[in-house]
Short mmCIF file of C-alpha atoms and ligand atoms in Angstrom, two decimals:
data_model
loop_
_atom_site.label_atom_id
_atom_site.label_comp_id
_atom_site.label_asym_id
_atom_site.label_seq_id
_atom_site.Cartn_x
_atom_site.Cartn_y
_atom_site.Cartn_z
CA UNK F 1 -37.83 -30.92 28.76
CA UNK F 2 -39.72 -27.57 28.67
CA UNK F 3 -36.88 -25.65 29.87
CA UNK F 4 -35.14 -22.85 28.24
CA UNK F 5 -31.06 -22.40 28.55
CA UNK F 6 -29.65 -18.78 29.42
CA UNK F 7 -30.12 -17.67 25.72
CA UNK F 8 -34.03 -18.86 25.73
CA UNK F 9 -33.11 -21.90 23.78
CA UNK F 10 -34.78 -25.00 24.63
CA UNK F 11 -33.07 -27.33 26.98
CA UNK F 12 -33.35 -30.78 28.39
CA UNK F 13 -33.00 -31.29 32.19
CA UNK F 14 -29.64 -33.81 32.19
CA UNK F 15 -31.05 -35.22 35.20
CA UNK F 16 -33.98 -36.57 33.03
CA UNK F 17 -31.65 -38.19 30.55
CA UNK F 18 -31.27 -42.20 30.99
CA UNK F 19 -28.08 -43.19 32.57
CA UNK F 20 -25.89 -46.44 32.10
CA UNK F 21 -24.13 -47.70 35.08
CA UNK F 22 -20.58 -49.17 34.10
CA UNK F 23 -18.87 -52.12 36.07
CA UNK F 24 -17.36 -49.55 37.99
CA UNK F 25 -20.40 -48.14 39.42
CA UNK F 26 -19.83 -44.83 37.29
CA UNK F 27 -22.76 -43.53 35.34
CA UNK F 28 -22.65 -42.50 31.53
CA UNK F 29 -25.36 -40.32 30.18
CA UNK F 30 -27.26 -42.96 27.66
CA UNK F 31 -26.83 -40.33 24.65
CA UNK F 32 -23.77 -38.31 23.60
CA UNK F 33 -23.09 -36.02 20.93
CA UNK F 34 -20.54 -37.21 18.20
CA UNK F 35 -17.68 -35.05 17.01
CA UNK F 36 -16.73 -36.32 13.72
CA UNK F 37 -17.39 -33.70 11.26
CA UNK F 38 -17.18 -36.55 8.45
CA UNK F 39 -14.65 -34.05 6.66
CA UNK F 40 -17.20 -31.38 5.58
CA UNK F 41 -17.83 -29.70 8.82
CA UNK F 42 -15.02 -27.34 10.36
CA UNK F 43 -13.29 -27.74 13.82
CA UNK F 44 -14.97 -24.54 14.59
CA UNK F 45 -18.76 -25.62 13.87
CA UNK F 46 -18.02 -28.81 15.84
CA UNK F 47 -16.79 -26.96 18.69
CA UNK F 48 -19.84 -24.76 18.35
CA UNK F 49 -22.07 -27.57 18.36
CA UNK F 50 -20.42 -29.02 21.59
CA UNK F 51 -21.13 -25.41 23.52
CA UNK F 52 -24.74 -25.53 22.24
CA UNK F 53 -25.24 -29.30 22.84
CA UNK F 54 -24.13 -28.72 26.39
CA UNK F 55 -26.39 -25.56 26.51
CA UNK F 56 -29.11 -27.92 25.55
CA UNK F 57 -28.44 -30.55 28.12
CA UNK F 58 -25.79 -32.72 26.58
CA UNK F 59 -23.28 -34.24 29.24
CA UNK F 60 -21.62 -37.07 27.17
CA UNK F 61 -19.06 -36.11 24.29
CA UNK F 62 -17.47 -38.53 22.16
CA UNK F 63 -14.18 -37.06 20.64
CA UNK F 64 -10.94 -38.55 19.17
CA UNK F 65 -7.36 -37.18 18.39
CA UNK F 66 -8.03 -38.35 14.49
CA UNK F 67 -10.97 -36.00 14.18
CA UNK F 68 -8.74 -33.31 14.22
CA UNK F 69 -10.75 -31.10 16.24
CA UNK F 70 -10.05 -31.86 20.12
CA UNK F 71 -7.96 -28.40 20.58
CA UNK F 72 -11.17 -26.44 19.34
CA UNK F 73 -13.52 -28.86 21.71
CA UNK F 74 -11.50 -28.08 24.11
CA UNK F 75 -12.01 -24.38 24.08
CA UNK F 76 -15.65 -25.22 24.23
CA UNK F 77 -15.42 -27.61 27.26
CA UNK F 78 -13.44 -24.92 29.06
CA UNK F 79 -16.26 -22.58 28.45
CA UNK F 80 -18.63 -24.97 29.42
CA UNK F 81 -16.78 -25.44 32.92
CA UNK F 82 -16.28 -21.66 33.03
CA UNK F 83 -20.18 -21.38 33.08
CA UNK F 84 -20.71 -23.79 36.21
CA UNK F 85 -20.72 -27.28 34.89
CA UNK F 86 -18.88 -29.33 36.67
CA UNK F 87 -15.92 -31.48 35.51
CA UNK F 88 -17.57 -34.64 37.10
CA UNK F 89 -21.21 -33.69 35.46
CA UNK F 90 -19.45 -34.50 32.26
CA UNK F 91 -18.50 -37.59 30.46
CA UNK F 92 -15.60 -37.23 27.92
CA UNK F 93 -14.41 -40.05 25.80
CA UNK F 94 -11.34 -39.83 23.27
CA UNK F 95 -9.61 -42.33 21.41
CA UNK F 96 -5.94 -43.65 20.63
CA UNK F 97 -5.45 -43.66 16.68
CA UNK F 98 -4.08 -46.47 14.73
CA UNK F 99 -0.83 -45.01 14.04
CA UNK F 100 -0.10 -44.60 18.14
CA UNK F 101 -0.28 -48.32 18.94
CA UNK F 102 3.28 -48.61 19.92
CA UNK F 103 4.13 -48.92 23.66
CA UNK F 104 5.89 -45.49 23.61
CA UNK F 105 3.27 -43.65 21.84
CA UNK F 106 0.09 -44.74 23.84
CA UNK F 107 0.67 -42.33 26.91
CA UNK F 108 2.01 -39.42 25.05
CA UNK F 109 -0.94 -39.57 22.56
CA UNK F 110 -3.50 -39.55 25.65
CA UNK F 111 -1.58 -36.87 27.35
CA UNK F 112 -1.88 -35.18 23.87
CA UNK F 113 -5.57 -35.39 23.78
CA UNK F 114 -5.93 -34.32 27.68
CA UNK F 115 -3.75 -31.00 26.72
CA UNK F 116 -5.97 -30.66 23.59
CA UNK F 117 -9.20 -31.28 25.36
CA UNK F 118 -7.80 -29.13 28.36
CA UNK F 119 -8.84 -32.01 30.92
CA UNK F 120 -6.70 -33.52 33.72
CA UNK F 121 -8.50 -37.10 32.99
CA UNK F 122 -10.76 -38.66 30.51
CA UNK F 123 -13.80 -40.55 31.37
CA UNK F 124 -13.25 -43.02 28.65
CA UNK F 125 -10.30 -43.86 26.42
CA UNK F 126 -10.94 -46.30 23.52
CA UNK F 127 -7.98 -48.29 21.25
CA UNK F 128 -10.40 -46.58 18.05
CA UNK F 129 -9.67 -49.59 15.88
CA UNK F 130 -8.01 -52.72 16.42
CA UNK F 131 -5.38 -52.49 13.43
CA UNK F 132 -2.44 -50.48 13.69
CA UNK F 133 -2.81 -49.30 10.29
CA UNK F 134 -2.54 -45.36 9.22
CA UNK F 135 -4.10 -43.66 6.68
CA UNK F 136 -4.01 -39.86 6.05
CA UNK F 137 -7.20 -37.79 6.34
CA UNK F 138 -9.82 -37.76 3.38
CA UNK F 139 -7.90 -40.69 1.68
CA UNK F 140 -9.51 -42.76 -0.99
CA UNK F 141 -11.01 -46.29 0.22
CA UNK F 142 -8.31 -47.78 -1.90
CA UNK F 143 -5.67 -46.19 -0.02
CA UNK F 144 -3.42 -48.78 2.28
CA UNK F 145 -0.64 -47.82 4.56
CA UNK F 146 2.48 -49.69 3.23
CA UNK F 147 3.34 -51.29 6.31
CA UNK F 148 -0.41 -52.44 7.10
CA UNK F 149 -0.78 -55.12 9.55
CA UNK F 150 -3.56 -57.71 10.25
CA UNK F 151 -4.92 -57.98 13.94
CA UNK F 152 -2.10 -59.60 15.98
CA UNK F 153 -3.24 -60.24 19.46
CA UNK F 154 0.04 -60.22 21.28
CA UNK F 155 0.76 -56.69 19.61
CA UNK F 156 -2.84 -55.46 20.61
CA UNK F 157 -1.83 -56.48 24.29
CA UNK F 158 1.29 -54.50 24.38
CA UNK F 159 -0.87 -51.58 23.29
CA UNK F 160 -3.78 -52.72 25.88
CA UNK F 161 -1.02 -52.72 28.69
CA UNK F 162 -0.34 -49.21 28.29
CA UNK F 163 -3.84 -48.41 28.00
CA UNK F 164 -4.07 -50.25 31.67
CA UNK F 165 -1.29 -47.81 32.63
CA UNK F 166 -3.17 -44.84 31.65
CA UNK F 167 -5.93 -45.97 34.42
CA UNK F 168 -2.97 -46.44 36.85
CA UNK F 169 -1.84 -43.18 36.45
CA UNK F 170 -5.35 -41.95 37.08
CA UNK F 171 -5.22 -39.96 33.56
CA UNK F 172 -8.19 -42.08 32.54
CA UNK F 173 -11.15 -43.58 34.52
CA UNK F 174 -12.18 -46.32 32.01
CA UNK F 175 -10.91 -48.05 28.87
CA UNK F 176 -12.77 -49.77 26.02
CA UNK F 177 -12.52 -51.35 22.66
CA UNK F 178 -13.98 -49.93 19.30
CA UNK F 179 -14.73 -52.02 15.91
CA UNK F 180 -13.83 -55.33 17.48
CA UNK F 181 -15.41 -58.52 16.84
CA UNK F 182 -16.51 -61.20 19.37
CA UNK F 183 -13.38 -63.50 18.53
CA UNK F 184 -11.17 -60.58 19.26
CA UNK F 185 -12.99 -59.52 22.33
CA UNK F 186 -12.91 -63.23 23.61
CA UNK F 187 -8.93 -62.95 23.73
CA UNK F 188 -8.94 -59.42 25.00
CA UNK F 189 -11.23 -60.35 27.92
CA UNK F 190 -9.15 -63.25 28.78
CA UNK F 191 -5.92 -61.40 28.85
CA UNK F 192 -6.97 -57.90 29.97
CA UNK F 193 -5.92 -56.96 33.68
CA UNK F 194 -8.39 -54.23 33.44
CA UNK F 195 -11.32 -54.97 31.19
CA UNK F 196 -12.78 -52.82 28.53
CA UNK F 197 -15.65 -51.15 30.06
CA UNK F 198 -17.52 -50.54 26.63
CA UNK F 199 -17.22 -51.72 23.25
CA UNK F 200 -18.16 -48.70 20.76
CA UNK F 201 -19.52 -50.23 17.55
CA UNK F 202 -21.79 -49.32 14.55
CA UNK F 203 -25.42 -49.65 15.63
CA UNK F 204 -28.66 -48.69 13.73
CA UNK F 205 -31.98 -50.03 12.64
CA UNK F 206 -30.27 -51.61 9.44
CA UNK F 207 -27.33 -52.82 11.37
CA UNK F 208 -28.18 -54.25 14.75
CA UNK F 209 -25.14 -56.56 15.28
CA UNK F 210 -27.11 -58.74 17.67
CA UNK F 211 -24.56 -61.43 18.38
CA UNK F 212 -21.63 -58.92 19.40
CA UNK F 213 -24.59 -56.80 21.23
CA UNK F 214 -25.43 -59.57 23.14
CA UNK F 215 -21.83 -60.75 23.90
CA UNK F 216 -20.85 -57.27 25.20
CA UNK F 217 -23.91 -56.93 27.47
CA UNK F 218 -23.33 -60.64 28.71
CA UNK F 219 -19.71 -59.67 29.57
CA UNK F 220 -20.56 -56.35 31.53
CA UNK F 221 -19.50 -53.89 28.91
CA UNK F 222 -21.77 -51.16 27.76
CA UNK F 223 -22.47 -50.80 24.00
CA UNK F 224 -21.69 -47.47 22.20
CA UNK F 225 -23.50 -47.21 18.99
CA UNK F 226 -21.92 -44.80 16.26
CA UNK F 227 -23.73 -43.80 13.17
CA UNK F 228 -27.00 -44.15 15.22
CA UNK F 229 -29.24 -42.74 12.46
CA UNK F 230 -27.19 -44.11 9.53
CA UNK F 231 -24.58 -41.55 9.08
CA UNK F 232 -26.36 -39.70 6.31
CA UNK F 233 -23.58 -37.04 6.33
CA UNK F 234 -20.73 -39.65 5.83
CA UNK F 235 -18.27 -39.01 3.14
CA UNK F 236 -18.80 -40.16 -0.57
CA UNK F 237 -16.02 -42.46 -0.42
CA UNK F 238 -17.56 -44.56 2.58
CA UNK F 239 -20.76 -45.10 0.54
CA UNK F 240 -21.53 -48.01 -1.55
CA UNK F 241 -24.44 -48.88 -3.91
CA UNK F 242 -25.52 -51.61 -1.45
CA UNK F 243 -25.95 -49.25 1.54
CA UNK F 244 -29.50 -48.66 2.75
CA UNK F 245 -30.76 -45.64 4.90
CA UNK F 246 -32.63 -46.39 8.11
CA UNK F 247 -34.38 -42.90 8.17
CA UNK F 248 -35.88 -43.82 4.70
CA UNK F 249 -37.06 -46.89 6.11
CA UNK F 250 -41.22 -47.09 5.80
CA UNK F 251 -41.41 -48.50 9.07
CA UNK F 252 -39.25 -46.03 10.89
CA UNK F 253 -41.35 -43.42 8.58
CA UNK F 254 -44.61 -44.45 9.97
CA UNK F 255 -43.70 -44.62 13.51
CA UNK F 256 -42.05 -41.20 13.45
CA UNK F 257 -45.44 -39.99 12.21
CA UNK F 258 -47.21 -41.58 14.92
CA UNK F 259 -45.06 -39.69 17.49
CA UNK F 260 -44.88 -36.74 15.59
CA UNK F 261 -41.03 -36.77 15.76
CA UNK F 262 -38.55 -37.06 12.71
CA UNK F 263 -37.24 -40.47 11.78
CA UNK F 264 -33.89 -39.84 13.09
CA UNK F 265 -35.44 -39.34 16.79
CA UNK F 266 -36.93 -42.82 16.19
CA UNK F 267 -33.46 -44.48 15.67
CA UNK F 268 -32.38 -42.88 18.44
CA UNK F 269 -35.21 -43.64 20.83
CA UNK F 270 -35.02 -47.14 19.88
CA UNK F 271 -31.15 -47.23 20.65
CA UNK F 272 -31.58 -45.99 23.98
CA UNK F 273 -34.77 -48.34 24.52
CA UNK F 274 -32.54 -51.25 23.19
CA UNK F 275 -29.96 -50.57 25.77
CA UNK F 276 -27.09 -49.14 23.72
CA UNK F 277 -25.53 -45.64 24.05
CA UNK F 278 -25.98 -43.72 20.66
CA UNK F 279 -23.83 -40.78 19.82
CA UNK F 280 -25.38 -38.86 17.27
CA UNK F 281 -23.33 -36.15 15.48
CA UNK F 282 -25.27 -32.90 14.72
CA UNK F 283 -24.73 -29.34 14.17
CA UNK F 284 -28.39 -28.59 13.71
CA UNK F 285 -30.52 -31.08 15.09
CA UNK F 286 -28.56 -32.03 18.84
CA UNK F 287 -31.64 -30.62 20.84
CA UNK F 288 -34.16 -32.49 19.36
CA UNK F 289 -31.63 -35.69 19.14
CA UNK F 290 -31.58 -35.07 23.08
CA UNK F 291 -35.07 -34.47 23.63
CA UNK F 292 -36.80 -37.44 22.11
CA UNK F 293 -35.27 -39.44 24.66
CA UNK F 294 -37.13 -37.92 27.33
CA UNK F 295 -40.44 -37.87 25.84
CA UNK F 296 -43.07 -40.52 25.04
CA UNK F 297 -41.52 -44.01 24.54
CA UNK F 298 -41.68 -46.23 21.88
CA UNK F 299 -44.23 -49.21 22.25
CA UNK F 300 -42.98 -52.78 22.54
CA UNK F 301 -44.65 -53.34 19.60
CA UNK F 302 -42.66 -50.63 17.82
CA UNK F 303 -39.41 -51.73 19.28
CA UNK F 304 -40.46 -55.28 17.87
CA UNK F 305 -41.42 -53.81 14.51
CA UNK F 306 -37.69 -52.14 14.53
CA UNK F 307 -36.10 -55.19 15.60
CA UNK F 308 -37.32 -56.71 12.23
CA UNK F 309 -35.81 -54.21 10.27
CA UNK F 310 -32.26 -55.54 10.61
CA UNK F 311 -30.47 -55.77 7.08
CA UNK F 312 -26.86 -56.51 8.42
CA UNK F 313 -26.15 -53.34 6.40
CA UNK F 314 -22.64 -52.18 7.44
CA UNK F 315 -22.04 -48.61 6.41
CA UNK F 316 -18.53 -48.50 7.84
CA UNK F 317 -16.71 -50.80 6.14
CA UNK F 318 -13.02 -49.64 7.10
CA UNK F 319 -11.45 -50.60 3.80
CA UNK F 320 -8.41 -48.45 4.40
CA UNK F 321 -7.17 -50.74 7.35
CA UNK F 322 -6.97 -53.92 5.20
CA UNK F 323 -3.40 -55.42 4.96
CA UNK F 324 -3.33 -57.55 1.78
CA UNK F 325 -3.85 -56.68 -1.69
CA UNK F 326 -7.10 -58.24 -3.08
CA UNK F 327 -8.79 -58.28 0.12
CA UNK F 328 -12.51 -57.57 0.71
CA UNK F 329 -13.49 -55.66 3.40
CA UNK F 330 -15.26 -58.52 5.27
CA UNK F 331 -11.80 -59.60 6.12
CA UNK F 332 -11.70 -57.02 8.94
CA UNK F 333 -14.95 -58.44 10.66
CA UNK F 334 -14.06 -61.90 11.32
CA UNK F 335 -17.33 -62.97 9.30
CA UNK F 336 -17.02 -66.77 10.06
CA UNK F 337 -16.39 -66.33 13.78
CA UNK F 338 -12.59 -66.70 13.92
CA UNK F 339 -9.96 -63.93 13.72
CA UNK F 340 -9.20 -63.58 9.99
CA UNK F 341 -5.58 -65.33 9.44
CA UNK F 342 -2.93 -63.17 8.53
N1 NAP J 1 -15.59 -45.52 17.01
C1 NAP J 1 -15.66 -45.32 15.57
O1 NAP J 1 -14.89 -46.14 14.75
C2 NAP J 1 -16.62 -44.47 14.94
C3 NAP J 1 -17.03 -44.27 13.72
C4 NAP J 1 -17.95 -43.62 13.22
C5 NAP J 1 -18.52 -42.41 13.94
N2 NAP J 1 -17.97 -42.45 15.25
C6 NAP J 1 -18.54 -41.54 16.34
O2 NAP J 1 -20.13 -41.65 15.92
C7 NAP J 1 -20.49 -40.26 15.84
C8 NAP J 1 -21.88 -40.55 14.98
O3 NAP J 1 -21.61 -41.07 13.87
P1 NAP J 1 -21.63 -40.36 12.58
O4 NAP J 1 -21.72 -39.01 12.62
O5 NAP J 1 -21.17 -41.07 11.18
O6 NAP J 1 -23.55 -40.64 12.04
P2 NAP J 1 -24.83 -40.33 12.45
O7 NAP J 1 -24.61 -39.99 13.75
O8 NAP J 1 -25.84 -41.33 12.39
O9 NAP J 1 -25.28 -39.02 11.43
C9 NAP J 1 -24.82 -37.89 11.61
C10 NAP J 1 -25.55 -37.04 10.53
O10 NAP J 1 -26.95 -37.08 10.89
C11 NAP J 1 -27.43 -35.83 10.59
N3 NAP J 1 -28.47 -35.57 11.72
C12 NAP J 1 -28.43 -36.01 12.99
N4 NAP J 1 -29.50 -35.67 13.70
C13 NAP J 1 -30.64 -35.43 12.75
C14 NAP J 1 -31.60 -35.34 12.80
N5 NAP J 1 -32.46 -35.00 14.18
N6 NAP J 1 -32.60 -34.92 11.50
C15 NAP J 1 -31.88 -34.99 10.46
N7 NAP J 1 -30.40 -35.28 10.36
C16 NAP J 1 -29.71 -35.41 11.48
C17 NAP J 1 -26.55 -34.78 11.05
O11 NAP J 1 -26.57 -33.61 10.25
P3 NAP J 1 -26.67 -31.97 11.07
O12 NAP J 1 -25.24 -32.02 11.65
O13 NAP J 1 -27.21 -31.33 9.94
O14 NAP J 1 -27.85 -32.23 12.13
C18 NAP J 1 -25.18 -35.52 10.26
O15 NAP J 1 -25.27 -35.19 8.89
C19 NAP J 1 -19.36 -39.82 15.04
O16 NAP J 1 -19.45 -38.15 14.91
C20 NAP J 1 -18.29 -40.08 16.05
O17 NAP J 1 -18.18 -39.53 17.18
C21 NAP J 1 -17.20 -43.37 15.73
#
């Protein structure tokens, strides 16, 4: 805090940013920059934000092949490293997309992300969704891939064996899951040779997922939280009338006023203090989103007040990954504690 980068923009000292220690002993910065432009921000704008965010003190970047911008982000990463930030100071995540779950595709797809990002290895590679169901970019929520399938654990483990091979090959340092539930994770943990180091999941004050959060932490994984401020820029197709907005919550607004920060910053401070790693996307507010975690912490009363705001309001419902006609999105999330039958 209080520093300036080489262009006189404000910057946070990366050494001040809290770190998460993974089961391997590796350290991951407890705030990352999301890189999904939600279909309305171009790949070039995201790449520019990555460069600006690195200058502002970010060292953790959450990427994915499906975001369609890894080549542009890779150019920024190369520039960042050209300016003296060492590879080992960065934490780079990428993700295997749903149409690349077959055994012959996993390593090829990871190598493509590495080539696009211009890296020799990834710190973390996630299976983006546990369903092998493709959907075209920007499609409607009613769209379904014709051969859509449910979660089949044996098939997922075939994908996971190739993920493990990526670690053996030295192409990735850690592997992890995303968008899984407790019953799915129980089976994955039972059968994995290399267990997931993290689980990436939607987490914000209106969707705290206490049971999954506890399960992840109790099993030695780190929870990474996406949509940490409630994804105000998400596409229209990902909105439903029931959705609520944490940054409009009166309790969040009151705490923000008390701390002299904006409501998004309160969501990020809460996330870091609770123990998850938020990955806010931003092309305009990335400095303040990092600066807020090295400023005055929320009090235990404020933390408790935010715990009381949970509305179980999932914003990213995943409808396009359903596998049967007439299903509701809840089927993807194993609502009764068991994997939804095929
Ligand atoms: N694993 C998965 O399946 C999955 C799913 C969804 C997302 N993700 C990851 O999580 C990241 C974050 O999720 P998200 O982008 O959906 O939601 P988000 O981070 O909650 O929200 C991003 C939006 O908030 C705005 N914003 C950020 N900071 C702000 C501030 N301080 N004040 C006001 N507005 C602010 C941004 O606008 P500006 O750009 O104008 O600042 C942007 O429109 C993604 O980029 C992606 O990397 C992963």
